[in-house]
Amino acid sequence: MAVKGASFIRNVLSLTCDTDTIGAITGGVAEEFYHGFGELDAERILDECLDKELSGIFKRI
């Protein structure tokens, strides 16, 4: 059974288990399967979502 796009991630997150770990794995699998994220500006999104302290830590690593 093939599950595509957002429904793939939604199905994984609906499981009643360690969803943060499974979500991280799912994101990696989806990125490889769909050959990246396209025109996604990840740095801009992280700047909008992270506070200044976390953003600073992220940029150092």
CSV table of C-alpha atoms in Angstrom, one decimal:
chain,number,residue,atom,x,y,z
A,1,MET,CA,0.0,0.0,0.0
A,2,ALA,CA,1.5,3.3,-1.0
A,3,VAL,CA,0.9,6.4,1.1
A,4,LYS,CA,1.9,9.7,-0.3
A,5,GLY,CA,2.9,13.1,1.0
A,6,ALA,CA,1.3,14.5,4.1
A,7,SER,CA,-0.9,11.4,4.7
A,8,PHE,CA,2.3,9.4,5.1
A,9,ILE,CA,3.4,11.6,7.9
A,10,ARG,CA,-0.1,11.9,9.4
A,11,ASN,CA,-0.4,8.1,9.6
A,12,VAL,CA,2.9,7.8,11.4
A,13,LEU,CA,2.0,10.5,13.9
A,14,SER,CA,-1.3,8.9,14.7
A,15,LEU,CA,0.4,5.9,16.2
A,16,THR,CA,0.4,5.7,20.0
A,17,CYS,CA,4.1,5.3,20.7
A,18,ASP,CA,7.3,7.4,20.7
A,19,THR,CA,6.1,9.7,18.0
A,20,ASP,CA,8.9,12.2,18.1
A,21,THR,CA,11.5,9.5,17.2
A,22,ILE,CA,9.2,7.9,14.6
A,23,GLY,CA,8.4,11.4,13.2
A,24,ALA,CA,12.1,12.2,12.8
A,25,ILE,CA,12.7,8.9,11.0
A,26,THR,CA,9.6,9.4,8.8
A,27,GLY,CA,10.8,12.9,7.8
A,28,GLY,CA,14.2,11.4,6.8
A,29,VAL,CA,12.5,8.6,4.8
A,30,ALA,CA,10.1,11.1,3.1
A,31,GLU,CA,13.0,13.4,2.2
A,32,GLU,CA,14.9,10.6,0.5
A,33,PHE,CA,11.8,9.2,-1.2
A,34,TYR,CA,10.7,12.5,-2.6
A,35,HIS,CA,14.3,13.7,-3.3
A,36,GLY,CA,14.4,16.6,-0.9
A,37,PHE,CA,12.0,19.3,0.0
A,38,GLY,CA,12.1,21.3,-3.2
A,39,GLU,CA,12.0,25.1,-2.8
A,40,LEU,CA,11.6,24.9,1.0
A,41,ASP,CA,13.5,27.7,2.7
A,42,ALA,CA,14.4,25.8,5.9
A,43,GLU,CA,16.6,28.5,7.4
A,44,ARG,CA,13.8,31.1,7.2
A,45,ILE,CA,11.3,28.7,8.7
A,46,LEU,CA,13.7,27.8,11.6
A,47,ASP,CA,14.3,31.5,12.2
A,48,GLU,CA,10.5,32.1,12.5
A,49,CYS,CA,9.9,29.0,14.7
A,50,LEU,CA,12.9,29.0,17.0
A,51,ASP,CA,13.5,31.6,19.8
A,52,LYS,CA,16.8,33.5,19.6
A,53,GLU,CA,18.6,31.1,22.0
A,54,LEU,CA,17.7,27.9,20.0
A,55,SER,CA,18.3,29.7,16.7
A,56,GLY,CA,21.8,30.6,17.9
A,57,ILE,CA,22.6,27.0,19.0
A,58,PHE,CA,21.3,25.7,15.6
A,59,LYS,CA,23.5,28.1,13.6
A,60,ARG,CA,26.6,27.1,15.6
A,61,ILE,CA,26.2,23.4,14.7
